[in-house]
Tab-separated table of N, CA and C and ligand atoms in Angstrom:
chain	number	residue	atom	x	y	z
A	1	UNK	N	85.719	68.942	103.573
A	1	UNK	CA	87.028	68.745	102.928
A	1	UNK	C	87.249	69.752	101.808
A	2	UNK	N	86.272	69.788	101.179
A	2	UNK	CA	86.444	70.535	99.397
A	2	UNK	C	86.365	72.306	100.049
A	3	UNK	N	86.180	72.230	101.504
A	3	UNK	CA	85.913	74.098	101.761
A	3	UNK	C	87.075	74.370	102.474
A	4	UNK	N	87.927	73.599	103.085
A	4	UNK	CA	88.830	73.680	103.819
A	4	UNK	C	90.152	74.059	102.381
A	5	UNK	N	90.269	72.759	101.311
A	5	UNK	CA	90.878	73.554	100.400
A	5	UNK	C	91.023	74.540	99.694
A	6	UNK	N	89.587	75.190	99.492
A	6	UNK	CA	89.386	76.020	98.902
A	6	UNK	C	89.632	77.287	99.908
A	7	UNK	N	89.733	76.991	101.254
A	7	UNK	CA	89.990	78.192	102.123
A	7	UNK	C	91.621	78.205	101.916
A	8	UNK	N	92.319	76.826	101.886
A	8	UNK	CA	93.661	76.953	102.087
A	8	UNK	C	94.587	78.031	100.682
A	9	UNK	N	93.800	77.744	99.667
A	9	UNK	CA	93.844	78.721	98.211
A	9	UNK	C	93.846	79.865	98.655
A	10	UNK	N	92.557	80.782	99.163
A	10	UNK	CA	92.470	81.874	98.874
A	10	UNK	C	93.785	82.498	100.546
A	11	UNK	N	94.067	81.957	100.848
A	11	UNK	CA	95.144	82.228	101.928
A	11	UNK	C	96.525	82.399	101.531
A	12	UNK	N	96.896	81.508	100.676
A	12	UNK	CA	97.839	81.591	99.755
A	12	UNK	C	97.744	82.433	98.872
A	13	UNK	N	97.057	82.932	98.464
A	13	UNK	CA	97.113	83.671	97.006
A	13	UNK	C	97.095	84.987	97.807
A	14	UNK	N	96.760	85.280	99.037
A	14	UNK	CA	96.791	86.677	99.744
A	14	UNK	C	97.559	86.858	100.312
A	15	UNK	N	98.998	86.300	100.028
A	15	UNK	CA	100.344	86.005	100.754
A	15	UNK	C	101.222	86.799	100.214
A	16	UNK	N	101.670	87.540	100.605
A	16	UNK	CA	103.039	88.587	99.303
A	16	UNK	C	104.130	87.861	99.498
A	17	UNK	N	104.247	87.022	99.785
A	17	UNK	CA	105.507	86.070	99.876
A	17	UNK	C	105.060	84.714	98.908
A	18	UNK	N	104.201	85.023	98.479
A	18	UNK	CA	103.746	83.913	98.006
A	18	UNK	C	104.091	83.641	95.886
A	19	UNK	N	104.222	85.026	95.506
A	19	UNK	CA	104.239	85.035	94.562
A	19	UNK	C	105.925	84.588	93.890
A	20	UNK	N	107.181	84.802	95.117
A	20	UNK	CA	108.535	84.073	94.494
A	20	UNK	C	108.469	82.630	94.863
A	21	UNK	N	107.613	82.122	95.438
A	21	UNK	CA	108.022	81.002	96.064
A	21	UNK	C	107.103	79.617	94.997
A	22	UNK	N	106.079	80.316	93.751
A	22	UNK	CA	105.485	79.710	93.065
A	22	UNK	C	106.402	78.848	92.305
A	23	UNK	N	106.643	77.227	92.370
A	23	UNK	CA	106.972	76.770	91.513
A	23	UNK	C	107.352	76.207	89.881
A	24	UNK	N	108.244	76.413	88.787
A	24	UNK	CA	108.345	76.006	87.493
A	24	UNK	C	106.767	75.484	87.344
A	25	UNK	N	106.075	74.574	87.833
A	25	UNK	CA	105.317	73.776	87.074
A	25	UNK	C	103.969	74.349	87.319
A	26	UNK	N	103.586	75.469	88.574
A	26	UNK	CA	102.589	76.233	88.682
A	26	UNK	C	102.964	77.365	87.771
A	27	UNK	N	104.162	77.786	87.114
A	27	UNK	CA	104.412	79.142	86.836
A	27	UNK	C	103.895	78.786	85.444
A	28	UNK	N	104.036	77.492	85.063
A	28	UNK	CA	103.898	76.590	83.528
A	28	UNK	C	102.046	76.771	83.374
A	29	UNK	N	101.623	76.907	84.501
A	29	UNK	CA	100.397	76.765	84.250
A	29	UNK	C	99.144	78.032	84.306
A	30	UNK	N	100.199	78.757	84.659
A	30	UNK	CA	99.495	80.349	85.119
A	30	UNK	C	100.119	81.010	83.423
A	31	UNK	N	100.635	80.617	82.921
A	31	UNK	CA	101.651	81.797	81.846
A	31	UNK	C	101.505	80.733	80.540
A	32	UNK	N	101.334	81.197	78.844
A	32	UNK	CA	101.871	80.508	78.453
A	32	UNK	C	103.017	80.413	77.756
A	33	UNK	N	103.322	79.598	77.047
A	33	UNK	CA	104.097	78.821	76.700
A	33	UNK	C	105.703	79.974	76.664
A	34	UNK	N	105.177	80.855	75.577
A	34	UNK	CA	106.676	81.988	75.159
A	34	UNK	C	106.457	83.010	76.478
A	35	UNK	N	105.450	82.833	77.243
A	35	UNK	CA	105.883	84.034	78.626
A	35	UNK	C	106.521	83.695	79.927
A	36	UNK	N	106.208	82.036	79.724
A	36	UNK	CA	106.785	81.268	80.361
A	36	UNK	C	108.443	81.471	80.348
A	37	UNK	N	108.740	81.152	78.976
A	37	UNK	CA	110.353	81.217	77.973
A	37	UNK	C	110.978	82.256	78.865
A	38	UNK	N	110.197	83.366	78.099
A	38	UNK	CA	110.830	84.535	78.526
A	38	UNK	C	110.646	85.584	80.070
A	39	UNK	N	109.484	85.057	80.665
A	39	UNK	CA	109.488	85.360	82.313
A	39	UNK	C	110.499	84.423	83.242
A	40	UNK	N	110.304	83.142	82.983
A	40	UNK	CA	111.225	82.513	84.015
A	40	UNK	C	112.238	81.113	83.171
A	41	UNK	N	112.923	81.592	82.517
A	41	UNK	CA	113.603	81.203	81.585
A	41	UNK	C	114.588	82.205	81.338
A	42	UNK	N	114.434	83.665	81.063
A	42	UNK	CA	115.201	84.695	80.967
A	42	UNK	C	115.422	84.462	79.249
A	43	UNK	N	113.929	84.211	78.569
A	43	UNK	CA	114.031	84.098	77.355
A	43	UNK	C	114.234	85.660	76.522
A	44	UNK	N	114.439	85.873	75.538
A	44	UNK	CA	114.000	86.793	74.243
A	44	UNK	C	113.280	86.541	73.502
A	45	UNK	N	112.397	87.430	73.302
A	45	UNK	CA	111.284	87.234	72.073
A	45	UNK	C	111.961	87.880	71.133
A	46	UNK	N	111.566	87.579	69.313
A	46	UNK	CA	112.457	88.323	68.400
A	46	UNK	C	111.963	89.459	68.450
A	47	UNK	N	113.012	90.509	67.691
A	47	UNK	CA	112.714	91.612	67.811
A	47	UNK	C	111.494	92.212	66.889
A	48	UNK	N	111.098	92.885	66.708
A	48	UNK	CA	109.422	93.326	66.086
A	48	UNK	C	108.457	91.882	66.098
A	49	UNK	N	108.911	91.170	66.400
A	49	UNK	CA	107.729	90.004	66.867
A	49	UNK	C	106.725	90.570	68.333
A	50	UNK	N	106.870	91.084	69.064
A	50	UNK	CA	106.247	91.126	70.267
A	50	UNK	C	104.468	92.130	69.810
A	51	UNK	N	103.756	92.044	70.959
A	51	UNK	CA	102.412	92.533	70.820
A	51	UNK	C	102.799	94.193	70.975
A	52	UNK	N	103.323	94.360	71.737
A	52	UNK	CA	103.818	95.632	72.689
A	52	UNK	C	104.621	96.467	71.910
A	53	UNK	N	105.642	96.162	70.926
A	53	UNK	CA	106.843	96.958	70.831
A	53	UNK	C	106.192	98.169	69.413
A	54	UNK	N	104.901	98.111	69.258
A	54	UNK	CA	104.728	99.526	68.477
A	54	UNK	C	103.534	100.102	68.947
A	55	UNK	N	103.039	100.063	70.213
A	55	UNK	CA	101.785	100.324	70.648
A	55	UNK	C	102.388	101.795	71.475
A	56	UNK	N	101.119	102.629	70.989
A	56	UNK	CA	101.540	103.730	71.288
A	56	UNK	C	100.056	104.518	72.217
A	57	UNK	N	99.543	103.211	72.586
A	57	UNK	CA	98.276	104.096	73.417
A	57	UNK	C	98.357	104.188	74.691
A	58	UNK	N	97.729	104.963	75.337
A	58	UNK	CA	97.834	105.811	76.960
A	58	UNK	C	97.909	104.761	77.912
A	59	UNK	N	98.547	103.928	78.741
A	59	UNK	CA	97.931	102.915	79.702
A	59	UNK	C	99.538	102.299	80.589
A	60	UNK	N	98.862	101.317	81.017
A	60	UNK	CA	99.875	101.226	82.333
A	60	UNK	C	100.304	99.692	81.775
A	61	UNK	N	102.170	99.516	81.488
A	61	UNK	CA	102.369	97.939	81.358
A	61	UNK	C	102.906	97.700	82.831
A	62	UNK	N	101.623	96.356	82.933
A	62	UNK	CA	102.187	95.296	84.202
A	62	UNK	C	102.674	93.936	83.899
A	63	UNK	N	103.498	93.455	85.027
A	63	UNK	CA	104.125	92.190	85.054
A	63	UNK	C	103.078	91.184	84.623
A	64	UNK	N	103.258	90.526	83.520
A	64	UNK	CA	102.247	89.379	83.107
A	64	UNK	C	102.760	88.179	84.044
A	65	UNK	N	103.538	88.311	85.084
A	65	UNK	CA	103.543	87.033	85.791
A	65	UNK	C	102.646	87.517	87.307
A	66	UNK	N	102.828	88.673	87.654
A	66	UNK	CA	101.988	89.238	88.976
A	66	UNK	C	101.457	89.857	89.082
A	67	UNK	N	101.364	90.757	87.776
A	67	UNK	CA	100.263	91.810	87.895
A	67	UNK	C	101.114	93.418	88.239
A	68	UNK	N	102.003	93.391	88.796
A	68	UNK	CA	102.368	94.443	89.659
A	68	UNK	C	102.714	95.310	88.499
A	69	UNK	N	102.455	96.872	88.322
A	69	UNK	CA	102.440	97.713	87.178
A	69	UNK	C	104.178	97.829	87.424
A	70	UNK	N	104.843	98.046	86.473
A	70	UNK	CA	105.931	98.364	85.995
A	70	UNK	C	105.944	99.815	84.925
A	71	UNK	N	105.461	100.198	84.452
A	71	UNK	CA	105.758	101.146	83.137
A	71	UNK	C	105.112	101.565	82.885
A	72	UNK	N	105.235	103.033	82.387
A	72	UNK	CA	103.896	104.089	82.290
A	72	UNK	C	104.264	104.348	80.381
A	73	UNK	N	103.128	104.513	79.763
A	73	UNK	CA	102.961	104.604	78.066
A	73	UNK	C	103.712	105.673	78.338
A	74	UNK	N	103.955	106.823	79.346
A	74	UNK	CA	104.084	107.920	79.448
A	74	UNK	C	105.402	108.191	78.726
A	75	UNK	N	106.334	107.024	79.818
A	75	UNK	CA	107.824	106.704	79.666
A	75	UNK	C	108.282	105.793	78.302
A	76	UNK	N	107.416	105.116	77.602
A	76	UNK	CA	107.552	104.737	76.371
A	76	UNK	C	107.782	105.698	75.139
A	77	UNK	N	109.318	104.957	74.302
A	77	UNK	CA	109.540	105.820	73.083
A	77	UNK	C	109.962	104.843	72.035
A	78	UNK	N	110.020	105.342	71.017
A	78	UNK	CA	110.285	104.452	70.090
A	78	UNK	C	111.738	104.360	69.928
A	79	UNK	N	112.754	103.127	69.972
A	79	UNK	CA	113.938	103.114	70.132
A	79	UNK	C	114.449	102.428	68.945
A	80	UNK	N	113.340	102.469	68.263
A	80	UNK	CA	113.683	101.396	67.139
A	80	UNK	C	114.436	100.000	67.022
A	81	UNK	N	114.566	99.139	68.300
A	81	UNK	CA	114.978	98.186	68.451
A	81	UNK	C	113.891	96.770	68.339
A	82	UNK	N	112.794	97.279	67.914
A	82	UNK	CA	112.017	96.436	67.992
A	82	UNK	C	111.233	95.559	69.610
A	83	UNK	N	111.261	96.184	70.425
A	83	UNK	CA	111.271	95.765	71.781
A	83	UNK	C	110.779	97.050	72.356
A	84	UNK	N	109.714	96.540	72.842
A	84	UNK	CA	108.881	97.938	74.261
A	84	UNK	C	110.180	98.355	74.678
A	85	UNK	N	109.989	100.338	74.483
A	85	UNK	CA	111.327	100.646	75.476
A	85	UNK	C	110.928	101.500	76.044
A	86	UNK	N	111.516	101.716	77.464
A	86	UNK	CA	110.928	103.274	78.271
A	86	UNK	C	112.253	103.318	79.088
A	87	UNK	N	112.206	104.901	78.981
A	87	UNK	CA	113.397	105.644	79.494
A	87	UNK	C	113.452	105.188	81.213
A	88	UNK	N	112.172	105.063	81.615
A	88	UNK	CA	112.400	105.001	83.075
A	88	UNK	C	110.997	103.879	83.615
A	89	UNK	N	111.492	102.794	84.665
A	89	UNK	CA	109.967	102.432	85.236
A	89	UNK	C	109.508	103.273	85.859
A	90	UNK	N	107.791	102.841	86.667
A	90	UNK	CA	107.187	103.213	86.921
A	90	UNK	C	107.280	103.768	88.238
A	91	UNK	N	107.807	103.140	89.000
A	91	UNK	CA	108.834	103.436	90.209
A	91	UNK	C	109.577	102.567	90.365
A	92	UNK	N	110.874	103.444	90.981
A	92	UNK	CA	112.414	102.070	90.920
A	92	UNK	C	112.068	101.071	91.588
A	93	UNK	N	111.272	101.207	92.621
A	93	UNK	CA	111.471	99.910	93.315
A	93	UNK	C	110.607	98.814	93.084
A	94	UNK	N	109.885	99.534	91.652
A	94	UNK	CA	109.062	97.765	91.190
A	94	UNK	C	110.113	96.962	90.015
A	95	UNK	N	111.040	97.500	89.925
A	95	UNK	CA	112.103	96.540	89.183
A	95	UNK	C	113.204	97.002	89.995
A	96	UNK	N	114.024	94.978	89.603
A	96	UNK	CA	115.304	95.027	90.414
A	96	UNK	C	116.464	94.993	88.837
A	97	UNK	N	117.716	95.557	89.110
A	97	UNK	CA	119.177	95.467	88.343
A	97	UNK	C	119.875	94.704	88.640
A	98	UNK	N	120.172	93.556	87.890
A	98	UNK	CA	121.142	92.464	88.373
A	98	UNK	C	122.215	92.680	87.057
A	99	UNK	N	123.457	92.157	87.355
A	99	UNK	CA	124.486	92.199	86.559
A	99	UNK	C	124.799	90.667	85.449
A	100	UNK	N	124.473	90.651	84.299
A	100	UNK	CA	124.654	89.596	83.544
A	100	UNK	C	125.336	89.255	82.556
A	101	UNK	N	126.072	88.183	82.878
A	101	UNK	CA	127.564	88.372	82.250
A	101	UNK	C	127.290	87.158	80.921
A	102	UNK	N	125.876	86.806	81.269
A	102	UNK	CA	125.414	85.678	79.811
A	102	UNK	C	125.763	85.863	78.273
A	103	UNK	N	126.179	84.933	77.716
A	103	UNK	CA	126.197	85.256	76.130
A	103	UNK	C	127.322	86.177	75.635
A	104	UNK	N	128.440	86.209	76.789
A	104	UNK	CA	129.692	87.058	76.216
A	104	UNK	C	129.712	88.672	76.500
A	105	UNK	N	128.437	88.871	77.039
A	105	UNK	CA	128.292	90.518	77.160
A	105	UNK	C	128.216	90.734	78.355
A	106	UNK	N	128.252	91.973	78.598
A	106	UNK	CA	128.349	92.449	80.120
A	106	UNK	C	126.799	93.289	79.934
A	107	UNK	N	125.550	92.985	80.478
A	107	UNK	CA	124.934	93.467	80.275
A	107	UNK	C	123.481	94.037	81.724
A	108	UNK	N	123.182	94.676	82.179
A	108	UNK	CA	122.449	94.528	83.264
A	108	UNK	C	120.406	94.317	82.936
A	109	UNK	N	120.533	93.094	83.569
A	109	UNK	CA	119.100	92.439	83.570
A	109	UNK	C	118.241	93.076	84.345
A	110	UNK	N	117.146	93.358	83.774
A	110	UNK	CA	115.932	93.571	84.574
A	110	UNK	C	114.807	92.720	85.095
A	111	UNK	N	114.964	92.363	86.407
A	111	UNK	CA	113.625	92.099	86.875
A	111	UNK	C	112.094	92.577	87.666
A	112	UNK	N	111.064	91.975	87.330
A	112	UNK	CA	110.180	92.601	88.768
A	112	UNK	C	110.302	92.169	90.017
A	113	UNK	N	110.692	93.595	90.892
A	113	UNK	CA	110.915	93.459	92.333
A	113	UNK	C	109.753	92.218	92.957
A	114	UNK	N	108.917	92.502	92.749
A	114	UNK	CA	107.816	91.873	93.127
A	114	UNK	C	107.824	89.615	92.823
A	115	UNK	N	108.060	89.687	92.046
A	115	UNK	CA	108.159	88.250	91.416
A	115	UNK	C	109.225	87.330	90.999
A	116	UNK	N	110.630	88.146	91.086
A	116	UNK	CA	111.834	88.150	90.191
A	116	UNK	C	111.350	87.622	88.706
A	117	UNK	N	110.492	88.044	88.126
A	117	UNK	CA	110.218	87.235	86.643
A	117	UNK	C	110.950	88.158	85.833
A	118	UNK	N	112.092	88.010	84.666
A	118	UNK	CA	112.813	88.334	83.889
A	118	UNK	C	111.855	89.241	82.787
A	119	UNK	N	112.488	90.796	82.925
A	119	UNK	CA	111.752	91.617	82.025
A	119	UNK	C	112.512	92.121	80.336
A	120	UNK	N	113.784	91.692	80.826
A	120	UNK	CA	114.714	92.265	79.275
A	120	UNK	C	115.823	92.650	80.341
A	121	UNK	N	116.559	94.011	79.176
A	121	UNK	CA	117.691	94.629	79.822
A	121	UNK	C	117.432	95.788	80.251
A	122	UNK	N	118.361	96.477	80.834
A	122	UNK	CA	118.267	98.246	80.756
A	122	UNK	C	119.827	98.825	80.054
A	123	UNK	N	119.958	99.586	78.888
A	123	UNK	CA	121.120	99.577	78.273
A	123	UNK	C	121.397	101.596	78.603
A	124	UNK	N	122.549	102.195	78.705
A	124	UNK	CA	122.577	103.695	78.469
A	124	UNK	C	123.042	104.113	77.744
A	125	UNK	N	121.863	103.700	76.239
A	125	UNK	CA	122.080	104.328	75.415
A	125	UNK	C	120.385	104.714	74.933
A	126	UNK	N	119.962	105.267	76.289
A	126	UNK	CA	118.198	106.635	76.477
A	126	UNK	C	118.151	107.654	75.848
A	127	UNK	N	117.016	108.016	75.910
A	127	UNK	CA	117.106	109.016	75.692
A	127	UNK	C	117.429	110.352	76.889
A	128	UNK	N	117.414	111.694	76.541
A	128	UNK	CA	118.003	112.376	77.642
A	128	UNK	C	117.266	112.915	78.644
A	129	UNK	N	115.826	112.354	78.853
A	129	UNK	CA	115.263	112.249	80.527
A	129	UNK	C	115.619	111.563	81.114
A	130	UNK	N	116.427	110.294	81.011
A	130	UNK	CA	117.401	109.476	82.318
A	130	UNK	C	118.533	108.894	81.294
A	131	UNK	N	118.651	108.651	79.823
A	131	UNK	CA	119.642	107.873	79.582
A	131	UNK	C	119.955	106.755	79.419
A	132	UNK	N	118.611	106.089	79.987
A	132	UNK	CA	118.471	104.721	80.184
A	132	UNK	C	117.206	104.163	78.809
A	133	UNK	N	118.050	103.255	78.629
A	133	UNK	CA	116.773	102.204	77.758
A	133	UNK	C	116.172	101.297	78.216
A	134	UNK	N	115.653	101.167	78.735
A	134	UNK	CA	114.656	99.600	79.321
A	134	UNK	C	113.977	98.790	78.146
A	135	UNK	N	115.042	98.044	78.226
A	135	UNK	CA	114.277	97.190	76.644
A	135	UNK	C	113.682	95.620	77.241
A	136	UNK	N	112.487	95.881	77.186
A	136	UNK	CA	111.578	94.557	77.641
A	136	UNK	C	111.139	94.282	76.481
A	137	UNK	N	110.322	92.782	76.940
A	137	UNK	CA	109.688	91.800	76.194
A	137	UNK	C	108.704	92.072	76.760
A	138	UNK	N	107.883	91.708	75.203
A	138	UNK	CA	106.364	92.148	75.122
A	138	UNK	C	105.728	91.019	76.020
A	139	UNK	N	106.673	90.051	75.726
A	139	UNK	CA	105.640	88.954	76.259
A	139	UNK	C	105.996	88.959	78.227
A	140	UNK	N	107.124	89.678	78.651
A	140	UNK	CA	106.630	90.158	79.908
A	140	UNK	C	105.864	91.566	80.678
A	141	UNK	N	104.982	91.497	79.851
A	141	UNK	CA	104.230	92.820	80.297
A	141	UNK	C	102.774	92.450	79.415
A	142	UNK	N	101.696	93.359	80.796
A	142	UNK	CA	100.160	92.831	80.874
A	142	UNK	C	99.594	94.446	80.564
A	143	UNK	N	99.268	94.994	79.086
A	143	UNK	CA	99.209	96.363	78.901
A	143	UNK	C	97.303	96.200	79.616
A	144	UNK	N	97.656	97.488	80.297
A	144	UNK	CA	95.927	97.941	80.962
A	144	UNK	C	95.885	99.239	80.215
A	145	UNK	N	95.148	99.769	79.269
A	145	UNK	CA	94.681	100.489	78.799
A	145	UNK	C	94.118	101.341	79.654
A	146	UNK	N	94.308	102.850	79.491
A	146	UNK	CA	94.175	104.187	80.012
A	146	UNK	C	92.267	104.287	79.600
A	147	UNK	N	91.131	104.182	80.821
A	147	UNK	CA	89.895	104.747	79.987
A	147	UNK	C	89.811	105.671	79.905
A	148	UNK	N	88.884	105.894	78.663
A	148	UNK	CA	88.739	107.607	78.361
A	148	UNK	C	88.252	108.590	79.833
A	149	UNK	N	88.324	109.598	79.677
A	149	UNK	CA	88.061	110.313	80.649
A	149	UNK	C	88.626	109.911	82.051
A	150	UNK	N	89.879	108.683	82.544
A	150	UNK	CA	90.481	109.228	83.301
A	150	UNK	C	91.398	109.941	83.296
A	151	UNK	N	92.060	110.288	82.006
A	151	UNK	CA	93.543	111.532	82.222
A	151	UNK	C	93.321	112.563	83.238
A	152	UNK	N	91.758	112.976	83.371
A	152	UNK	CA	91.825	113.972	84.776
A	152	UNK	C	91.964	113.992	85.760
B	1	ZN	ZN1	106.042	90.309	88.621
């Protein structure tokens, strides 16, 4: 009995369909509390509150709900908004653009392709390698640090 479940787990978790279809109360239990808010809630963290928004070392931010990399330090600048910003993801098609008309503004939301978990906005007011601001929350993104001696 106890191997059959434990087979039925690792089957699921090797499912790429598996990661939108995770329920509120599993998502409650994988994430906490403010990544929760702000991954599947479509929360905001305040601004210079986040872990992320003055870190300036070499490495790759991924989706803290799936893992899937989103953003290169590369593409990170300081926008002074208090909020991780990068001119461009990591490739387009690990975030999706939805149109959000919440809170009186016309504003376009970012999610990960991969999970739909809510990353911030993207605003065009970039800098002039695309124009674009991608202003995420710290608390949706899983920074992996660059080790020494791989830049080669
Ligand atoms: Zn994700």
């Amino acid at each position: 009995m106890n191997n059959d479940s434990a087979e039925e787990l690792n089957k699921s978790q090797s499912d790429p369909a598996q990661e939108k279809a995770k329920s509120d109360s599993e998502w409650r239990e994988e994430l906490d509390p403010e990544q929760f808010h702000v991954l599947r809630e479509k929360g905001t963290e305040r601004a210079f509150t986040g872990k992320y928004w003055d870190l300036k070392d070499a490495g790759t931010y991924r989706c803290a709900a799936c893992g899937e990399p989103l953003f290169s330090s590369d593409t990170k600048y300081d926008s002074g908004s208090g909020w991780p910003s990068f001119y461009q993801p990591a490739d387009a098609a690990s975030v999706k653009e939805l149109a959000d008309h919440s809170h009186g503004m016309i504003r376009t939301e970012v999610t990960c392709a991969k999970c739909d978990s809510h990353l911030g906005h993207v605003f065009p007011d970039g800098p002039p390698q695309t124009g674009l601001r991608y202003c995420v929350n710290s608390a949706s993104l899983d920074f992996e640090k660059q080790e020494e001696g791989d830049a080669e």
